[in-house]
Structures are given as C-alpha cells and as structure tokens.
Amino acid sequence: MTRVLVTGFAPFGGEQVNPSWQAASLLAAEPPTGLGVTAAELPCVFGAALDALRDAVRASAPDLVVCLGQAGGRPAVTVERVAVNIDDARIPDNAGAQPVDEPVIPGGPAAYFSTLPVKACVAALRAAGVPAAVSNTAGTFVCNHVAYGLGHLLATEFPGVRGGFVHVPWAPEQVTDGSAPALEPATVARGLRALLTAAASTPAGQDLRVTEGATH
C-alpha cells in the first residue's frame, strides 16, 4: 500500500476554519483505494510549519507528500508547479511574524519544482468533476514557505519521496455573501482522492504532455 502524508493549515487571518485542513481530514478519514493516508495540521507560522512538516514526514514514512493550503479567491483547486526561495509576507503569520524579502532556506536554490505529475493531477481532478488548473505561483506567504521547504526536505533528507503543494479555494462558510468563489471541502476531497491516485500511479519523472501554461 502506498503511504501518503497530506497536510493542511490551521486557520489564519482571522478565519475560523481552513479548508485545506478540512479537506486533509476528510482524505484521512476516507482514503482512496490502495492508499494509506495520514493527515497532519501545520501551524500557519514561518519556521514552525517546516518543523511540523519534518516531524510528520519522519513519523509517517510516506511514499508521497501532498501539502494543501488555502488560496482565497481562486475558483479552482490549483496544483503548484514551482515554489521559490523567498518569504515576503503581506500580512503577519499566526505568531505575528512578517518577514520581508527573506529566504526560506538561506543558501538554498532559487526554486524547487514539484515532483508530483502536476498535469496528470489536474486532469484527474477535472475527471472527478472538480475545477482545477496548474498554478505557477504559490505566493510568498506560509504556503510557498511550506512548498519550498517540502522541496528542500525531500531533496536533502528524503530523496526517495515525491511531493508537492496544492491550493484549495475558500469553503462556502467563509464567503457567506457570495462575493468570491468557494468549494465545499467534501467536493475538494473528492477531487483530491483522484489526484492522489493519479500521483501514486504515475511513475516518477513522468507526466501528461499537454498544454497547461499561462501568458501571465
């Protein structure tokens, strides 16, 4: 059985819930056939999130790691292609830290590409009836911090493990006035089950060769 670690974040920015953790919890409670899923909640705190991620990877010994984060305003589940070595926080994290133009890992490479088959993952989400797209930016807040930190962790300490980052939209309870896109966490989890199956069944280094680029 393929062992999968899925992480989500604690609420931040004054929110009462975080749909990334809601979806991660649903995945662990009802994993896809043939996969064993462990869920771990990460603090929305620079530095501490990477410590919690490392502890979760060590404890669960996964074959695959998928970190989830909230991307309020995005209309689809977005599979991140790349994470960059920069923290530039528009708002403080949950500990009050607000780094500006600081590296995630001093001396680390400029970026890490996901080792998930990002286009196959997007195709699987769409086939499950969930809107999805490839994203070429994970922002510069704690989500990118974790996406980059995961890439560095897998490259330096767990080279046999594949992983990447996926953003999910707001949950409906966060957008009660209907002013922004939202998806039910159960819908997100349904799509992510398909994503995990696709990621686990696609050989390392392979992906669909289809256009998922962007002009801006």
Coordinates of N, CA and C in Angstrom, one line a residue:
M1 N 0.8 -1.2 0.0 CA 0.0 0.0 0.0 C 0.9 1.2 0.0
T2 N 0.6 2.2 -0.9 CA 1.3 3.4 -0.9 C 0.9 4.3 0.3
R3 N 1.9 4.8 1.0 CA 1.7 5.6 2.1 C 1.8 7.1 1.7
V4 N 0.7 7.8 2.1 CA 0.6 9.2 1.7 C 0.5 10.1 2.9
L5 N 1.2 11.2 3.0 CA 1.1 12.2 4.0 C 0.4 13.4 3.4
V6 N -0.7 13.8 3.9 CA -1.4 15.0 3.5 C -1.4 16.0 4.6
T7 N -1.0 17.3 4.3 CA -1.0 18.3 5.4 C -2.0 19.4 5.0
G8 N -2.5 20.0 6.0 CA -3.3 21.2 5.8 C -2.9 22.2 6.9
F9 N -3.4 23.5 6.8 CA -3.0 24.5 7.7 C -4.1 24.8 8.7
A10 N -3.7 25.3 9.9 CA -4.6 25.9 10.8 C -5.2 27.2 10.2
P11 N -6.4 27.6 10.7 CA -6.9 28.9 10.2 C -6.0 30.1 10.5
F12 N -6.1 31.1 9.6 CA -5.2 32.3 9.7 C -6.0 33.5 9.2
G13 N -5.4 34.6 9.5 CA -6.0 35.9 9.0 C -7.4 36.2 9.6
G14 N -7.7 35.7 10.8 CA -9.0 35.9 11.4 C -10.1 34.9 11.0
E15 N -9.8 34.0 10.1 CA -10.8 32.9 9.7 C -11.0 31.9 10.9
Q16 N -12.1 31.3 10.9 CA -12.5 30.3 11.9 C -12.1 28.9 11.4
V17 N -12.0 28.7 10.1 CA -11.7 27.4 9.5 C -10.6 27.6 8.5
N18 N -10.0 26.5 8.1 CA -9.1 26.5 6.9 C -9.5 25.3 6.1
P19 N -9.9 25.5 4.8 CA -10.4 24.4 4.0 C -9.4 23.4 3.7
S20 N -8.1 23.8 3.7 CA -7.0 22.8 3.5 C -7.0 21.8 4.5
W21 N -7.2 22.1 5.8 CA -7.2 21.1 6.9 C -8.5 20.4 6.8
Q22 N -9.6 21.0 6.5 CA -10.9 20.3 6.3 C -10.8 19.2 5.3
A23 N -10.2 19.5 4.2 CA -10.0 18.5 3.1 C -9.0 17.4 3.5
A24 N -7.9 17.8 4.1 CA -7.0 16.8 4.6 C -7.6 15.8 5.6
S25 N -8.4 16.3 6.5 CA -9.1 15.4 7.4 C -10.0 14.5 6.8
L26 N -10.7 15.0 5.8 CA -11.7 14.1 5.0 C -10.9 13.0 4.2
L27 N -9.7 13.4 3.7 CA -8.9 12.4 3.0 C -8.4 11.3 3.9
A28 N -8.0 11.6 5.1 CA -7.5 10.6 6.0 C -8.6 9.7 6.5
A29 N -9.8 10.3 6.7 CA -11.0 9.5 7.1 C -11.5 8.6 6.1
E30 N -11.3 9.0 4.8 CA -11.8 8.1 3.7 C -10.8 8.2 2.6
P31 N -9.7 7.4 2.7 CA -8.7 7.5 1.7 C -9.1 6.7 0.4
P32 N -8.4 7.0 -0.7 CA -8.6 6.3 -1.9 C -8.2 4.8 -1.8
T33 N -8.8 4.0 -2.6 CA -8.5 2.6 -2.5 C -7.0 2.4 -2.8
G34 N -6.3 1.6 -2.0 CA -4.9 1.2 -2.2 C -4.0 2.2 -1.6
L35 N -4.5 3.3 -1.0 CA -3.6 4.3 -0.4 C -3.9 4.4 1.1
G36 N -2.8 4.5 1.9 CA -3.0 4.8 3.3 C -2.6 6.2 3.5
V37 N -3.6 7.0 4.0 CA -3.4 8.5 4.1 C -3.3 8.9 5.6
T38 N -2.3 9.6 5.9 CA -2.1 10.2 7.2 C -2.2 11.7 7.0
A39 N -3.0 12.4 7.9 CA -3.2 13.8 7.8 C -2.4 14.5 9.0
A40 N -1.8 15.7 8.7 CA -1.2 16.4 9.8 C -1.5 17.9 9.6
E41 N -1.9 18.6 10.7 CA -2.1 20.0 10.6 C -0.9 20.8 10.9
L42 N -0.6 21.7 10.0 CA 0.6 22.6 10.2 C 0.2 24.0 10.8
P43 N 1.0 24.5 11.6 CA 0.7 25.9 12.1 C 1.0 26.9 10.9
C44 N 0.2 27.9 10.9 CA 0.4 29.0 9.9 C 1.4 30.0 10.4
V45 N 2.6 29.4 10.6 CA 3.7 30.2 11.2 C 5.0 29.9 10.5
F46 N 5.7 30.9 10.0 CA 7.0 30.7 9.4 C 8.0 29.9 10.3
G47 N 8.7 29.0 9.7 CA 9.6 28.2 10.5 C 9.0 27.1 11.2
A48 N 8.0 27.4 12.1 CA 7.4 26.3 12.8 C 6.6 25.3 11.9
A49 N 6.1 25.9 10.8 CA 5.4 25.0 9.9 C 6.4 24.0 9.3
L50 N 7.6 24.4 9.0 CA 8.6 23.4 8.4 C 9.0 22.4 9.5
D51 N 9.1 22.8 10.7 CA 9.5 21.9 11.8 C 8.4 20.8 11.9
A52 N 7.1 21.3 11.9 CA 6.0 20.3 12.0 C 5.9 19.4 10.8
L53 N 6.3 19.9 9.6 CA 6.3 19.1 8.4 C 7.3 18.0 8.5
R54 N 8.5 18.4 8.9 CA 9.6 17.4 9.0 C 9.2 16.3 10.0
D55 N 8.7 16.7 11.2 CA 8.2 15.7 12.2 C 7.2 14.8 11.6
A56 N 6.2 15.3 10.8 CA 5.2 14.5 10.2 C 5.7 13.5 9.2
V57 N 6.7 14.0 8.4 CA 7.3 13.1 7.4 C 8.1 12.0 8.1
R58 N 8.8 12.3 9.1 CA 9.6 11.3 9.9 C 8.6 10.3 10.5
A59 N 7.5 10.8 11.1 CA 6.6 9.9 11.8 C 5.8 9.0 10.9
S60 N 5.5 9.4 9.7 CA 4.6 8.7 8.8 C 5.3 7.9 7.7
A61 N 6.6 8.2 7.5 CA 7.4 7.5 6.5 C 6.7 7.3 5.2
P62 N 6.3 8.4 4.6 CA 5.4 8.3 3.4 C 6.2 8.0 2.1
D63 N 5.5 7.6 1.1 CA 6.0 7.5 -0.3 C 5.7 8.8 -1.0
L64 N 4.6 9.5 -0.6 CA 4.1 10.6 -1.3 C 3.7 11.7 -0.3
V65 N 4.0 12.9 -0.5 CA 3.6 14.0 0.4 C 2.8 15.1 -0.4
V66 N 1.6 15.4 0.0 CA 0.9 16.5 -0.7 C 0.5 17.5 0.4
C67 N 1.0 18.7 0.3 CA 0.7 19.7 1.3 C -0.4 20.6 0.6
L68 N -1.4 20.9 1.4 CA -2.5 21.7 1.0 C -2.5 23.1 1.7
G69 N -3.0 24.1 1.0 CA -3.1 25.4 1.6 C -4.3 26.1 1.0
Q70 N -4.8 27.1 1.7 CA -5.9 27.9 1.3 C -5.5 29.0 0.3
A71 N -6.2 29.2 -0.8 CA -6.0 30.3 -1.7 C -7.3 31.0 -1.9
G72 N -7.7 31.8 -1.0 CA -8.9 32.5 -1.1 C -9.0 33.4 -2.4
G73 N -10.1 33.2 -3.1 CA -10.3 34.0 -4.3 C -10.1 33.2 -5.6
R74 N -9.3 32.1 -5.5 CA -9.1 31.2 -6.6 C -10.4 30.4 -6.8
P75 N -10.8 30.2 -8.1 CA -12.0 29.5 -8.3 C -11.9 28.0 -8.5
A76 N -10.6 27.5 -8.4 CA -10.3 26.1 -8.7 C -9.3 25.5 -7.8
V77 N -9.2 24.2 -7.7 CA -8.1 23.6 -7.0 C -6.9 23.7 -7.9
T78 N -5.8 24.3 -7.4 CA -4.6 24.6 -8.2 C -3.4 23.8 -7.8
V79 N -2.8 23.1 -8.7 CA -1.7 22.2 -8.4 C -0.4 23.1 -8.7
E80 N 0.4 23.3 -7.7 CA 1.5 24.2 -7.8 C 2.7 23.5 -8.6
R81 N 3.2 24.2 -9.6 CA 4.3 23.7 -10.3 C 5.7 24.0 -9.7
V82 N 5.8 25.2 -9.0 CA 7.1 25.6 -8.5 C 6.9 26.4 -7.2
A83 N 7.9 26.3 -6.4 CA 8.0 27.2 -5.2 C 9.3 27.9 -5.1
V84 N 9.3 29.1 -4.7 CA 10.5 30.0 -4.8 C 11.1 30.2 -3.4
N85 N 12.4 30.5 -3.3 CA 13.1 30.7 -2.0 C 13.0 32.1 -1.5
I86 N 11.7 32.5 -1.2 CA 11.5 33.8 -0.7 C 10.3 33.9 0.2
D87 N 10.4 34.5 1.3 CA 9.3 34.9 2.2 C 9.1 36.4 2.1
D88 N 7.9 36.8 1.8 CA 7.6 38.2 1.7 C 6.1 38.4 2.1
A89 N 5.9 38.5 3.4 CA 4.5 38.4 3.9 C 3.8 39.7 3.9
R90 N 2.6 39.6 3.2 CA 1.7 40.8 3.1 C 1.0 41.0 4.4
I91 N 0.8 39.9 5.2 CA 0.1 40.0 6.5 C 1.0 39.2 7.5
P92 N 0.9 39.4 8.8 CA 1.6 38.6 9.7 C 1.1 37.2 9.8
D93 N 2.0 36.3 10.1 CA 1.5 34.9 10.4 C 0.9 34.8 11.7
N94 N 0.5 33.6 12.1 CA -0.3 33.5 13.4 C 0.6 33.7 14.6
A95 N 1.9 33.9 14.5 CA 2.8 34.2 15.6 C 3.2 35.7 15.5
G96 N 2.6 36.5 14.6 CA 2.9 37.9 14.4 C 4.1 38.2 13.6
A97 N 4.8 37.2 13.0 CA 6.0 37.4 12.2 C 5.6 37.9 10.8
Q98 N 6.3 38.8 10.2 CA 6.0 39.3 8.9 C 7.4 39.5 8.2
P99 N 8.0 38.4 7.8 CA 9.3 38.6 7.1 C 9.1 39.2 5.7
V100 N 10.1 40.0 5.4 CA 10.1 40.7 4.1 C 11.4 40.4 3.3
D101 N 11.3 39.8 2.2 CA 12.4 39.5 1.3 C 13.5 38.7 2.0
E102 N 13.1 37.7 2.7 CA 14.0 36.8 3.4 C 13.9 35.4 2.7
P103 N 15.0 34.7 2.6 CA 15.0 33.3 2.1 C 14.3 32.3 3.0
V104 N 13.6 31.4 2.4 CA 13.0 30.3 3.1 C 14.2 29.5 3.7
I105 N 15.1 29.1 2.9 CA 16.3 28.4 3.3 C 17.5 29.2 2.9
P106 N 18.3 29.8 3.8 CA 19.5 30.6 3.4 C 20.4 29.7 2.6
G107 N 20.9 30.1 1.5 CA 21.8 29.4 0.6 C 21.2 28.3 -0.2
G108 N 19.8 28.1 -0.1 CA 19.1 27.1 -0.9 C 19.0 27.6 -2.4
P109 N 18.6 26.7 -3.2 CA 18.4 27.0 -4.6 C 17.3 28.0 -4.8
A110 N 17.2 28.7 -5.9 CA 16.2 29.7 -6.2 C 14.8 29.1 -6.1
A111 N 14.7 27.9 -6.5 CA 13.3 27.3 -6.6 C 13.4 25.8 -6.6
Y112 N 12.3 25.2 -6.3 CA 12.1 23.7 -6.4 C 10.8 23.5 -7.2
F113 N 10.9 22.6 -8.2 CA 9.8 22.2 -8.9 C 9.1 21.0 -8.2
S114 N 7.8 21.0 -8.2 CA 7.1 19.8 -7.7 C 7.5 18.5 -8.3
T115 N 7.6 17.5 -7.5 CA 7.8 16.2 -8.1 C 6.6 15.3 -8.2
L116 N 5.4 16.0 -8.1 CA 4.1 15.4 -8.5 C 4.0 15.5 -10.0
P117 N 3.2 14.6 -10.6 CA 2.9 14.8 -12.0 C 1.8 15.9 -12.1
V118 N 2.1 17.1 -12.2 CA 1.2 18.2 -11.9 C 0.0 18.2 -13.0
K119 N 0.4 17.9 -14.2 CA -0.7 17.9 -15.3 C -1.6 16.7 -15.2
A120 N -1.0 15.5 -14.8 CA -1.9 14.4 -14.6 C -2.8 14.6 -13.4
C121 N -2.3 15.3 -12.4 CA -3.1 15.6 -11.2 C -4.3 16.5 -11.6
V122 N -4.0 17.5 -12.4 CA -5.1 18.4 -12.8 C -6.1 17.7 -13.6
A123 N -5.6 16.8 -14.5 CA -6.6 16.0 -15.3 C -7.4 15.1 -14.5
A124 N -6.9 14.5 -13.4 CA -7.6 13.7 -12.5 C -8.7 14.4 -11.7
L125 N -8.3 15.6 -11.3 CA -9.3 16.5 -10.6 C -10.5 16.8 -11.5
R126 N -10.2 17.2 -12.7 CA -11.2 17.5 -13.7 C -12.1 16.3 -14.0
A127 N -11.5 15.2 -14.1 CA -12.3 14.0 -14.4 C -13.2 13.6 -13.3
A128 N -12.8 14.1 -12.1 CA -13.7 13.8 -10.9 C -14.7 14.9 -10.7
G129 N -14.8 15.8 -11.7 CA -15.8 16.9 -11.7 C -15.5 18.1 -10.8
V130 N -14.2 18.3 -10.6 CA -13.7 19.4 -9.7 C -12.9 20.3 -10.6
P131 N -13.2 21.6 -10.5 CA -12.4 22.6 -11.3 C -11.0 22.6 -10.9
A132 N -10.1 22.6 -11.8 CA -8.6 22.5 -11.5 C -7.8 23.2 -12.5
A133 N -6.6 23.6 -12.1 CA -5.6 24.2 -13.0 C -4.2 24.0 -12.5
V134 N -3.2 24.1 -13.4 CA -1.9 24.3 -12.9 C -1.6 25.7 -12.5
S135 N -0.9 25.9 -11.4 CA -0.5 27.2 -10.9 C 1.0 27.4 -11.0
N136 N 1.4 28.5 -11.4 CA 2.9 28.8 -11.5 C 3.4 29.7 -10.4
T137 N 2.5 30.0 -9.4 CA 2.9 30.7 -8.2 C 2.2 30.3 -7.0
A138 N 2.9 30.0 -5.9 CA 2.3 29.6 -4.7 C 2.3 30.8 -3.7
G139 N 2.5 32.0 -4.3 CA 2.5 33.2 -3.4 C 3.9 33.3 -2.7
T140 N 3.9 34.2 -1.7 CA 5.1 34.3 -0.9 C 4.9 34.3 0.6
F141 N 3.7 33.7 1.0 CA 3.3 33.6 2.4 C 3.7 32.2 2.9
V142 N 3.0 31.7 3.9 CA 3.4 30.5 4.5 C 3.2 29.3 3.6
C143 N 2.2 29.4 2.6 CA 2.0 28.3 1.7 C 3.3 28.1 0.8
N144 N 3.8 29.1 0.2 CA 5.0 29.0 -0.5 C 6.2 28.5 0.4
H145 N 6.2 29.1 1.6 CA 7.2 28.7 2.6 C 7.3 27.2 2.8
V146 N 6.1 26.6 2.9 CA 6.0 25.1 3.1 C 6.3 24.4 1.8
A147 N 5.8 24.9 0.6 CA 6.0 24.3 -0.6 C 7.5 24.2 -0.9
Y148 N 8.2 25.3 -0.7 CA 9.7 25.3 -0.9 C 10.3 24.4 0.2
G149 N 9.9 24.6 1.4 CA 10.5 23.8 2.5 C 10.3 22.3 2.2
L150 N 9.2 21.9 1.7 CA 9.0 20.5 1.3 C 9.9 20.1 0.2
G151 N 10.1 20.9 -0.8 CA 11.0 20.5 -1.9 C 12.4 20.4 -1.3
H152 N 12.8 21.2 -0.4 CA 14.2 21.2 0.1 C 14.3 19.9 1.0
L153 N 13.3 19.6 1.8 CA 13.3 18.5 2.7 C 13.4 17.2 1.9
L154 N 12.7 17.1 0.8 CA 12.7 15.8 0.0 C 14.0 15.7 -0.7
A155 N 14.6 16.8 -1.2 CA 15.8 16.8 -1.9 C 17.0 16.5 -1.1
T156 N 17.0 16.9 0.2 CA 18.1 16.8 1.0 C 18.1 15.7 2.1
E157 N 16.8 15.3 2.5 CA 16.7 14.3 3.6 C 15.9 13.1 3.2
F158 N 15.0 13.2 2.2 CA 14.1 12.1 1.9 C 14.1 12.0 0.3
P159 N 15.2 11.7 -0.3 CA 15.2 11.7 -1.8 C 14.4 10.7 -2.5
G160 N 13.9 9.7 -1.8 CA 13.1 8.7 -2.4 C 11.6 9.0 -2.4
V161 N 11.3 10.1 -1.7 CA 9.9 10.5 -1.5 C 9.5 11.6 -2.5
R162 N 8.3 11.5 -3.1 CA 7.8 12.5 -4.1 C 6.8 13.4 -3.4
G163 N 6.7 14.7 -3.8 CA 5.7 15.5 -3.2 C 5.5 16.9 -3.9
G164 N 4.5 17.6 -3.4 CA 4.2 18.9 -3.9 C 3.1 19.6 -3.2
F165 N 2.7 20.7 -3.7 CA 1.8 21.6 -3.0 C 0.5 21.8 -3.8
V166 N -0.6 21.9 -3.2 CA -1.9 22.1 -3.9 C -2.7 23.1 -3.1
H167 N -3.2 24.2 -3.8 CA -4.0 25.2 -3.2 C -5.5 24.8 -3.4
V168 N -6.3 25.1 -2.4 CA -7.8 24.9 -2.5 C -8.5 26.2 -2.2
P169 N -9.7 26.4 -2.9 CA -10.4 27.6 -2.7 C -11.0 27.7 -1.3
W170 N -11.6 28.9 -1.0 CA -12.3 29.1 0.3 C -13.5 28.1 0.3
A171 N -13.9 27.7 1.6 CA -15.1 27.0 1.8 C -16.3 27.9 1.8
P172 N -17.5 27.4 1.5 CA -18.6 28.3 1.4 C -18.9 29.1 2.7
E173 N -18.6 28.5 3.8 CA -18.8 29.2 5.1 C -17.9 30.4 5.3
Q174 N -16.9 30.5 4.5 CA -16.0 31.7 4.5 C -16.4 32.8 3.6
V175 N -17.4 32.5 2.7 CA -17.8 33.5 1.7 C -19.4 33.6 1.8
T176 N -19.9 34.0 2.9 CA -21.4 33.9 3.1 C -22.1 34.9 2.2
D177 N -21.4 35.9 1.7 CA -22.1 36.9 0.8 C -22.0 36.6 -0.7
G178 N -21.3 35.4 -1.0 CA -21.2 35.0 -2.4 C -20.3 35.9 -3.2
S179 N -19.5 36.7 -2.6 CA -18.7 37.6 -3.3 C -17.4 37.0 -4.0
A180 N -17.1 35.8 -3.7 CA -15.9 35.2 -4.2 C -16.2 33.7 -4.4
P181 N -15.4 33.0 -5.2 CA -15.6 31.6 -5.5 C -15.4 30.8 -4.2
A182 N -16.1 29.6 -4.1 CA -15.9 28.7 -3.0 C -16.2 27.3 -3.4
L183 N -15.7 26.4 -2.7 CA -15.9 24.9 -3.0 C -16.1 24.2 -1.7
E184 N -17.1 23.3 -1.6 CA -17.3 22.5 -0.4 C -16.1 21.7 -0.2
P185 N -15.6 21.6 1.1 CA -14.5 20.7 1.4 C -14.7 19.3 0.9
A186 N -15.9 18.8 1.0 CA -16.2 17.4 0.5 C -15.9 17.3 -1.0
T187 N -16.3 18.3 -1.7 CA -16.0 18.3 -3.2 C -14.5 18.4 -3.4
V188 N -13.8 19.2 -2.7 CA -12.4 19.3 -2.8 C -11.7 17.9 -2.5
A189 N -12.2 17.3 -1.4 CA -11.7 16.0 -1.0 C -11.9 14.9 -2.1
R190 N -13.1 15.0 -2.7 CA -13.4 14.0 -3.8 C -12.4 14.2 -4.9
G191 N -12.1 15.4 -5.3 CA -11.1 15.6 -6.3 C -9.7 15.2 -5.9
L192 N -9.4 15.5 -4.7 CA -8.0 15.1 -4.2 C -7.8 13.6 -4.1
R193 N -8.9 12.9 -3.9 CA -8.7 11.4 -3.9 C -8.3 11.0 -5.3
A194 N -8.9 11.6 -6.3 CA -8.5 11.3 -7.7 C -7.0 11.7 -7.9
L195 N -6.7 12.9 -7.4 CA -5.3 13.4 -7.6 C -4.3 12.5 -6.9
L196 N -4.6 12.0 -5.7 CA -3.7 11.1 -5.0 C -3.5 9.8 -5.8
T197 N -4.6 9.3 -6.3 CA -4.5 8.1 -7.1 C -3.6 8.3 -8.4
A198 N -3.9 9.4 -9.0 CA -3.1 9.7 -10.2 C -1.6 9.9 -9.9
A199 N -1.3 10.6 -8.8 CA 0.1 10.8 -8.4 C 0.8 9.5 -8.1
A200 N 0.1 8.6 -7.3 CA 0.7 7.4 -6.9 C 0.9 6.4 -8.0
S201 N 0.1 6.5 -9.1 CA 0.1 5.5 -10.2 C 1.0 6.0 -11.3
T202 N 1.4 7.3 -11.3 CA 2.3 7.8 -12.4 C 3.7 7.6 -12.0
P203 N 4.5 7.0 -12.8 CA 5.9 6.7 -12.5 C 6.7 8.1 -12.3
A204 N 7.7 8.0 -11.4 CA 8.5 9.2 -11.1 C 9.1 9.8 -12.4
G205 N 9.0 11.1 -12.5 CA 9.6 11.8 -13.7 C 8.7 11.8 -14.9
Q206 N 7.5 11.2 -14.9 CA 6.6 11.2 -16.0 C 5.4 12.1 -15.7
D207 N 4.8 12.6 -16.8 CA 3.6 13.4 -16.7 C 2.9 13.5 -18.0
L208 N 1.7 13.9 -18.0 CA 1.0 14.2 -19.3 C 1.7 15.3 -20.1
R209 N 1.8 15.1 -21.4 CA 2.4 16.2 -22.2 C 1.2 17.0 -22.9
V210 N 0.7 17.9 -22.1 CA -0.5 18.7 -22.6 C -0.2 20.1 -22.2
T211 N -0.9 21.0 -22.9 CA -0.7 22.4 -22.6 C -1.5 22.8 -21.3
E212 N -0.8 23.4 -20.4 CA -1.4 23.9 -19.2 C -0.7 25.2 -18.8
G213 N -0.1 25.9 -19.7 CA 0.7 27.1 -19.5 C -0.2 28.3 -19.3
A214 N 0.4 29.5 -19.1 CA -0.3 30.7 -18.9 C 0.5 31.8 -19.6
T215 N -0.2 32.9 -20.0 CA 0.5 34.0 -20.6 C 0.9 35.1 -19.6
H216 N 0.3 35.0 -18.4 CA 0.6 35.9 -17.3 C 0.3 35.3 -16.0

